[in-house]
Amino acid sequence: MTRLIKAEFRRAFARGITKGVLLLALLFAGFTIFAMHQQVSNMPTQAEVQQTFRFAHDDWAKNHQRYEKDCLASTPESERNNAPTDFCDFPEPKLSDFVGQNGTLGGVLKQGTSGLLMVAALAALVLGASLVCAEFTSGSMMTWLTFEPQRIPVYASKVLVATLMGLLPVLVLVAIAGPGFWLAGSSGELEFAAGEQSTYLATLGRLFGVGMFCSLIGTALGFVLRHTTAVLGFAAVWLIAVELIGGNSIADARRWTIGTALSAFVDHGKEWETYPPCYSGGADCRPVIHWLGFWPATSYLLVVAVVGFLIGLATFRRRDVG
C-alpha cells in the first residue's frame, strides 16, 4: 500500500493539471487581494459614518412622529389590520445600522474568505476528478491494474492521494490571500473587534477541510463518470438544480444543500433568512431566521463523503476498466 501511495504522489505531482490548478489559485489570490484593497479604499471613513449617523438621528428626532402619522394616514385600514403592529414605526437610528457587519476588519475579511471558499471547493473538485479521469482516458488505469490486480488497494491509494492533493490549491490561497487580505484590510481605518483575529485564522484553517472534502468528491465522481468534462457537467447541473433552484424554492431544502453545509463548516455556523407570505392569514413580513451549526454541518459532510467514497468504490470494482 505504501508503494502504491508513493507512486501515486509522483504521478500526481507530474500531472500538468496540478500545476495549472495551482497557477489559477495563485492568480485568483492576487486578484482577490486587489479587490479587497479597492473595497476598503472605497469604504467611508469613521468621520463620514459619524456625520451620516448624526444627520439621520437629528432627522428622526424632529420628524419621526410626523412620519408615523403620515404612514398611518396613507395606509388603508385593511392593510393595517393584517400588517405587523409596528408597520408604521420608525425606530431610532443606531450607529450600528450605518456601520453594519463590515464595520470591522473581521467583517470585511469574512467576505473575502467566502470567495476563497468557492474557489477552493472548485479547484479541489477539478483537481481530484482530473487526476483520476486522466488515468482512464489515457489507458494507464488498465496498465496499473496489470501490476496491481487488487482493485481495492488501487482505489484506496488513488482516493487518498487525490484527497491530500486537494490541500495544495487551498495552501496557495491561504498562504497568499490570507495575509494579503489582512494587509489590504488594514490599509483603511478598520480594526479587529474582540476575538475576530482568532476567528479569522480558524476560518482559514477550516478551508483545508473543504479542499479535502471536495477533492474526495471529485475523485469519486471521476471513478463513476471517467471524464473530467462529465464531472464538471454534473457539478454544474447540481449547482443550478439543487443548490440554487431547489435550495431557494423548496421550504427547508437549503438546510440540506452541500453549499450551506460547507459555509456552516467554514464559518462555524450559518445563518440565513426566509420570508413568509406577507399579509396573508395574519402573517407578517418579519424574516424567519434559520441556523445550521458547525457540528451538524460537519456530520452531514462526513456522511456525504462516505457515501461518495462507497459509490466510487462499488463502481470501480464492478465496471470494466477497458
Short mmCIF file of C-alpha atoms in Angstrom, two decimals:
data_model
loop_
_atom_site.label_atom_id
_atom_site.label_comp_id
_atom_site.label_asym_id
_atom_site.label_seq_id
_atom_site.Cartn_x
_atom_site.Cartn_y
_atom_site.Cartn_z
CA MET A 1 0.00 0.00 0.00
CA THR A 2 2.85 2.36 0.83
CA ARG A 3 4.44 1.64 -2.54
CA LEU A 4 1.17 2.49 -4.29
CA ILE A 5 0.79 5.75 -2.38
CA LYS A 6 4.32 6.88 -3.20
CA ALA A 7 3.83 6.08 -6.86
CA GLU A 8 0.50 7.95 -6.92
CA PHE A 9 2.09 11.04 -5.39
CA ARG A 10 4.84 11.05 -8.03
CA ARG A 11 2.28 10.73 -10.81
CA ALA A 12 0.02 13.42 -9.30
CA PHE A 13 2.82 15.98 -8.99
CA ALA A 14 3.92 15.25 -12.56
CA ARG A 15 0.46 15.98 -14.00
CA GLY A 16 0.06 19.25 -15.85
CA ILE A 17 -3.40 19.75 -14.34
CA THR A 18 -1.80 20.01 -10.90
CA LYS A 19 0.44 22.86 -11.98
CA GLY A 20 -2.43 24.52 -13.85
CA VAL A 21 -4.79 24.46 -10.86
CA LEU A 22 -2.10 25.85 -8.56
CA LEU A 23 -1.33 28.64 -11.03
CA LEU A 24 -5.00 29.59 -11.28
CA ALA A 25 -5.26 29.57 -7.49
CA LEU A 26 -2.26 31.90 -7.31
CA LEU A 27 -3.78 34.28 -9.86
CA PHE A 28 -7.13 34.31 -8.11
CA ALA A 29 -5.48 35.01 -4.76
CA GLY A 30 -3.75 38.05 -6.23
CA PHE A 31 -6.97 39.26 -7.83
CA THR A 32 -8.94 38.96 -4.58
CA ILE A 33 -6.29 40.89 -2.66
CA PHE A 34 -6.57 43.71 -5.19
CA ALA A 35 -10.39 43.61 -4.94
CA MET A 36 -10.18 43.69 -1.14
CA HIS A 37 -7.90 46.73 -1.27
CA GLN A 38 -10.31 48.51 -3.62
CA GLN A 39 -13.27 47.71 -1.38
CA VAL A 40 -11.56 49.03 1.73
CA SER A 41 -10.35 52.15 -0.09
CA ASN A 42 -13.91 53.00 -1.15
CA MET A 43 -15.44 52.50 2.28
CA PRO A 44 -16.50 55.65 4.17
CA THR A 45 -14.22 56.84 6.93
CA GLN A 46 -15.27 56.85 10.56
CA ALA A 47 -15.82 60.61 10.38
CA GLU A 48 -18.13 60.22 7.38
CA VAL A 49 -20.10 57.47 9.10
CA GLN A 50 -20.49 59.59 12.22
CA GLN A 51 -21.67 62.56 10.16
CA THR A 52 -24.28 60.46 8.31
CA PHE A 53 -25.49 58.96 11.57
CA ARG A 54 -25.87 62.36 13.24
CA PHE A 55 -27.85 63.67 10.26
CA ALA A 56 -30.19 60.67 10.30
CA HIS A 57 -30.63 60.83 14.08
CA ASP A 58 -31.42 64.55 14.02
CA ASP A 59 -33.97 63.99 11.27
CA TRP A 60 -35.58 61.17 13.29
CA ALA A 61 -35.73 63.27 16.46
CA LYS A 62 -37.50 66.10 14.64
CA ASN A 63 -39.78 64.23 12.27
CA HIS A 64 -40.38 60.60 13.29
CA GLN A 65 -43.79 61.31 14.83
CA ARG A 66 -44.92 63.07 11.65
CA TYR A 67 -43.59 60.18 9.55
CA GLU A 68 -45.60 57.69 11.59
CA LYS A 69 -48.80 59.74 11.30
CA ASP A 70 -48.33 60.12 7.54
CA CYS A 71 -47.77 56.38 7.22
CA LEU A 72 -50.95 55.54 9.14
CA ALA A 73 -52.95 58.08 7.17
CA SER A 74 -51.76 56.79 3.79
CA THR A 75 -52.19 53.07 4.56
CA PRO A 76 -55.66 51.54 4.03
CA GLU A 77 -57.22 50.12 7.17
CA SER A 78 -57.45 46.64 5.64
CA GLU A 79 -53.68 46.55 5.19
CA ARG A 80 -53.02 47.91 8.68
CA ASN A 81 -55.17 45.20 10.27
CA ASN A 82 -53.20 42.39 8.63
CA ALA A 83 -49.81 44.09 8.87
CA PRO A 84 -47.40 43.81 11.82
CA THR A 85 -48.19 46.02 14.80
CA ASP A 86 -45.01 48.01 14.18
CA PHE A 87 -45.79 48.53 10.48
CA CYS A 88 -45.57 52.32 10.74
CA ASP A 89 -42.96 52.54 13.49
CA PHE A 90 -39.79 54.46 12.72
CA PRO A 91 -37.19 53.19 15.21
CA GLU A 92 -34.43 55.40 16.47
CA PRO A 93 -31.31 55.11 14.27
CA LYS A 94 -28.31 53.38 15.78
CA LEU A 95 -24.69 53.76 14.82
CA SER A 96 -24.50 50.03 14.10
CA ASP A 97 -27.13 50.49 11.38
CA PHE A 98 -24.65 52.62 9.43
CA VAL A 99 -21.57 50.57 10.19
CA GLY A 100 -23.07 47.11 9.63
CA GLN A 101 -21.20 43.82 9.80
CA ASN A 102 -18.41 45.22 7.62
CA GLY A 103 -17.64 47.97 10.12
CA THR A 104 -14.75 45.95 11.50
CA LEU A 105 -11.77 44.34 9.85
CA GLY A 106 -13.11 40.91 10.73
CA GLY A 107 -16.39 41.63 8.94
CA VAL A 108 -14.60 42.62 5.74
CA LEU A 109 -12.27 39.62 5.90
CA LYS A 110 -15.26 37.31 6.30
CA GLN A 111 -16.47 38.44 2.88
CA GLY A 112 -13.07 37.61 1.43
CA THR A 113 -12.99 34.12 2.92
CA SER A 114 -16.42 33.44 1.43
CA GLY A 115 -14.89 33.98 -2.00
CA LEU A 116 -11.95 31.75 -1.12
CA LEU A 117 -14.40 29.02 -0.09
CA MET A 118 -15.95 28.84 -3.55
CA VAL A 119 -12.61 28.85 -5.36
CA ALA A 120 -11.05 26.30 -3.01
CA ALA A 121 -14.03 23.98 -3.49
CA LEU A 122 -13.94 24.26 -7.28
CA ALA A 123 -10.16 23.91 -7.56
CA ALA A 124 -10.08 20.82 -5.33
CA LEU A 125 -13.03 19.24 -7.16
CA VAL A 126 -11.39 19.75 -10.56
CA LEU A 127 -8.01 18.53 -9.36
CA GLY A 128 -9.40 15.39 -7.73
CA ALA A 129 -11.52 14.50 -10.75
CA SER A 130 -8.77 15.23 -13.27
CA LEU A 131 -6.16 13.08 -11.54
CA VAL A 132 -8.45 10.05 -11.79
CA CYS A 133 -10.07 10.73 -15.17
CA ALA A 134 -6.66 11.13 -16.79
CA GLU A 135 -5.90 7.54 -15.79
CA PHE A 136 -8.99 6.28 -17.63
CA THR A 137 -8.72 8.41 -20.77
CA SER A 138 -5.03 7.63 -21.27
CA GLY A 139 -5.48 3.90 -20.64
CA SER A 140 -2.93 3.89 -17.83
CA MET A 141 -5.53 2.59 -15.38
CA MET A 142 -5.59 -0.75 -17.23
CA THR A 143 -1.80 -0.86 -17.20
CA TRP A 144 -1.80 -0.02 -13.50
CA LEU A 145 -4.15 -2.92 -12.74
CA THR A 146 -1.84 -5.27 -14.61
CA PHE A 147 0.82 -4.70 -11.97
CA GLU A 148 -1.64 -4.48 -9.06
CA PRO A 149 -4.78 -6.53 -9.87
CA GLN A 150 -6.39 -5.92 -6.48
CA ARG A 151 -8.77 -3.03 -7.12
CA ILE A 152 -9.49 -2.04 -3.53
CA PRO A 153 -5.86 -1.07 -2.71
CA VAL A 154 -5.61 0.75 -6.05
CA TYR A 155 -8.82 2.65 -5.38
CA ALA A 156 -7.87 3.47 -1.79
CA SER A 157 -4.42 4.76 -2.78
CA LYS A 158 -5.78 6.94 -5.58
CA VAL A 159 -8.54 8.40 -3.41
CA LEU A 160 -6.12 9.07 -0.54
CA VAL A 161 -3.56 10.79 -2.74
CA ALA A 162 -6.15 12.82 -4.66
CA THR A 163 -7.79 13.89 -1.40
CA LEU A 164 -4.48 15.07 0.01
CA MET A 165 -3.65 16.82 -3.25
CA GLY A 166 -6.79 18.88 -2.70
CA LEU A 167 -4.87 20.61 0.08
CA LEU A 168 -2.45 22.20 -2.40
CA PRO A 169 -4.74 24.81 -4.01
CA VAL A 170 -6.06 25.70 -0.56
CA LEU A 171 -2.50 26.09 0.68
CA VAL A 172 -1.76 28.52 -2.15
CA LEU A 173 -4.94 30.50 -1.48
CA VAL A 174 -4.41 30.68 2.26
CA ALA A 175 -0.68 31.44 2.05
CA ILE A 176 -1.20 34.31 -0.41
CA ALA A 177 -4.69 35.65 0.23
CA GLY A 178 -4.72 35.10 3.99
CA PRO A 179 -2.06 37.66 4.92
CA GLY A 180 -2.90 39.66 1.80
CA PHE A 181 -6.48 40.22 2.97
CA TRP A 182 -5.18 41.22 6.38
CA LEU A 183 -2.80 43.81 4.94
CA ALA A 184 -5.36 45.13 2.45
CA GLY A 185 -7.99 45.46 5.15
CA SER A 186 -5.56 47.17 7.50
CA SER A 187 -4.80 49.82 4.86
CA GLY A 188 -8.01 51.61 5.84
CA GLU A 189 -9.29 52.64 9.25
CA LEU A 190 -10.77 49.24 10.08
CA GLU A 191 -9.68 47.31 13.13
CA PHE A 192 -10.37 43.88 14.55
CA ALA A 193 -13.10 43.60 17.15
CA ALA A 194 -12.57 41.37 20.16
CA GLY A 195 -11.98 37.77 19.14
CA GLU A 196 -12.04 38.41 15.39
CA GLN A 197 -8.35 37.64 14.85
CA SER A 198 -8.63 34.09 16.17
CA THR A 199 -11.90 33.62 14.28
CA TYR A 200 -10.25 34.66 11.02
CA LEU A 201 -7.32 32.29 11.49
CA ALA A 202 -9.64 29.41 12.39
CA THR A 203 -11.73 30.11 9.30
CA LEU A 204 -8.66 29.92 7.08
CA GLY A 205 -7.70 26.65 8.73
CA ARG A 206 -11.09 25.09 8.05
CA LEU A 207 -10.68 25.83 4.34
CA PHE A 208 -8.27 22.89 4.25
CA GLY A 209 -11.13 20.62 5.24
CA VAL A 210 -13.12 21.99 2.31
CA GLY A 211 -10.25 21.17 -0.04
CA MET A 212 -10.04 17.58 1.16
CA PHE A 213 -13.81 17.06 1.01
CA CYS A 214 -14.25 18.47 -2.49
CA SER A 215 -11.22 16.63 -3.83
CA LEU A 216 -12.58 13.36 -2.44
CA ILE A 217 -15.97 14.00 -4.05
CA GLY A 218 -14.28 14.90 -7.33
CA THR A 219 -12.25 11.69 -7.18
CA ALA A 220 -15.34 9.57 -6.52
CA LEU A 221 -17.17 11.25 -9.40
CA GLY A 222 -14.14 10.62 -11.58
CA PHE A 223 -14.37 6.89 -10.93
CA VAL A 224 -18.09 6.95 -11.76
CA LEU A 225 -18.11 9.24 -14.81
CA ARG A 226 -14.48 8.74 -16.01
CA HIS A 227 -14.30 12.05 -17.88
CA THR A 228 -13.42 15.43 -16.39
CA THR A 229 -15.92 17.22 -18.61
CA ALA A 230 -18.65 14.86 -17.41
CA VAL A 231 -17.74 15.60 -13.80
CA LEU A 232 -17.83 19.34 -14.43
CA GLY A 233 -21.16 19.00 -16.22
CA PHE A 234 -22.61 17.04 -13.33
CA ALA A 235 -21.30 19.62 -10.86
CA ALA A 236 -22.83 22.46 -12.90
CA VAL A 237 -26.23 20.74 -13.08
CA TRP A 238 -26.11 20.01 -9.35
CA LEU A 239 -25.21 23.62 -8.56
CA ILE A 240 -28.05 25.05 -10.63
CA ALA A 241 -30.79 22.49 -9.99
CA VAL A 242 -30.13 21.58 -6.35
CA GLU A 243 -28.07 24.30 -4.72
CA LEU A 244 -29.69 27.33 -6.37
CA ILE A 245 -33.17 26.42 -7.61
CA GLY A 246 -34.02 23.70 -5.11
CA GLY A 247 -32.39 25.42 -2.16
CA ASN A 248 -34.23 28.69 -2.77
CA SER A 249 -37.63 27.42 -3.89
CA ILE A 250 -38.34 24.41 -1.65
CA ALA A 251 -39.07 25.04 2.02
CA ASP A 252 -36.23 23.93 4.32
CA ALA A 253 -34.30 22.46 1.36
CA ARG A 254 -31.46 24.94 1.78
CA ARG A 255 -30.51 23.32 5.07
CA TRP A 256 -29.62 20.12 3.19
CA THR A 257 -27.56 21.60 0.38
CA ILE A 258 -23.83 20.96 0.30
CA GLY A 259 -23.08 24.65 -0.20
CA THR A 260 -24.87 25.60 3.01
CA ALA A 261 -23.09 22.83 4.89
CA LEU A 262 -19.70 23.98 3.59
CA SER A 263 -20.43 27.58 4.62
CA ALA A 264 -21.54 26.42 8.06
CA PHE A 265 -18.37 24.35 8.38
CA VAL A 266 -16.01 27.17 7.38
CA ASP A 267 -17.78 29.96 9.29
CA HIS A 268 -18.54 27.74 12.32
CA GLY A 269 -22.28 28.12 11.75
CA LYS A 270 -24.50 29.51 9.02
CA GLU A 271 -27.47 31.85 9.42
CA TRP A 272 -29.94 32.80 6.70
CA GLU A 273 -33.38 34.32 6.41
CA THR A 274 -36.60 33.39 4.64
CA TYR A 275 -39.76 35.45 4.39
CA PRO A 276 -43.32 34.15 4.80
CA PRO A 277 -46.12 35.37 2.52
CA CYS A 278 -46.80 38.91 3.66
CA TYR A 279 -50.21 39.89 4.96
CA SER A 280 -51.83 36.54 4.18
CA GLY A 281 -53.70 34.91 7.01
CA GLY A 282 -52.31 37.37 9.51
CA ALA A 283 -48.69 36.51 8.78
CA ASP A 284 -46.26 39.40 8.84
CA CYS A 285 -43.17 40.26 6.85
CA ARG A 286 -40.68 39.60 9.59
CA PRO A 287 -37.95 37.26 8.38
CA VAL A 288 -37.70 33.71 9.70
CA ILE A 289 -34.18 33.08 10.97
CA HIS A 290 -32.61 29.70 10.17
CA TRP A 291 -29.40 28.35 11.65
CA LEU A 292 -27.14 25.42 10.80
CA GLY A 293 -24.48 24.72 13.39
CA PHE A 294 -20.90 23.61 12.87
CA TRP A 295 -21.24 20.05 14.13
CA PRO A 296 -24.44 19.16 12.24
CA ALA A 297 -22.83 20.54 9.07
CA THR A 298 -19.63 18.58 9.70
CA SER A 299 -21.58 15.37 10.31
CA TYR A 300 -23.57 15.90 7.13
CA LEU A 301 -20.41 16.45 5.06
CA LEU A 302 -18.83 13.32 6.54
CA VAL A 303 -21.87 11.28 5.54
CA VAL A 304 -21.75 12.69 2.01
CA ALA A 305 -18.02 11.91 1.81
CA VAL A 306 -18.51 8.31 2.95
CA VAL A 307 -21.40 7.76 0.54
CA GLY A 308 -19.38 9.23 -2.33
CA PHE A 309 -16.39 7.05 -1.43
CA LEU A 310 -18.51 3.88 -1.38
CA ILE A 311 -20.28 4.68 -4.66
CA GLY A 312 -16.94 5.26 -6.36
CA LEU A 313 -15.55 2.01 -4.93
CA ALA A 314 -18.59 -0.03 -5.99
CA THR A 315 -18.42 1.41 -9.50
CA PHE A 316 -14.69 0.77 -9.84
CA ARG A 317 -14.99 -2.83 -8.64
CA ARG A 318 -17.88 -3.77 -10.93
CA ARG A 319 -17.21 -1.85 -14.16
CA ASP A 320 -14.78 -2.94 -16.81
CA VAL A 321 -11.83 -0.55 -16.96
CA GLY A 322 -11.36 -1.03 -20.68
#
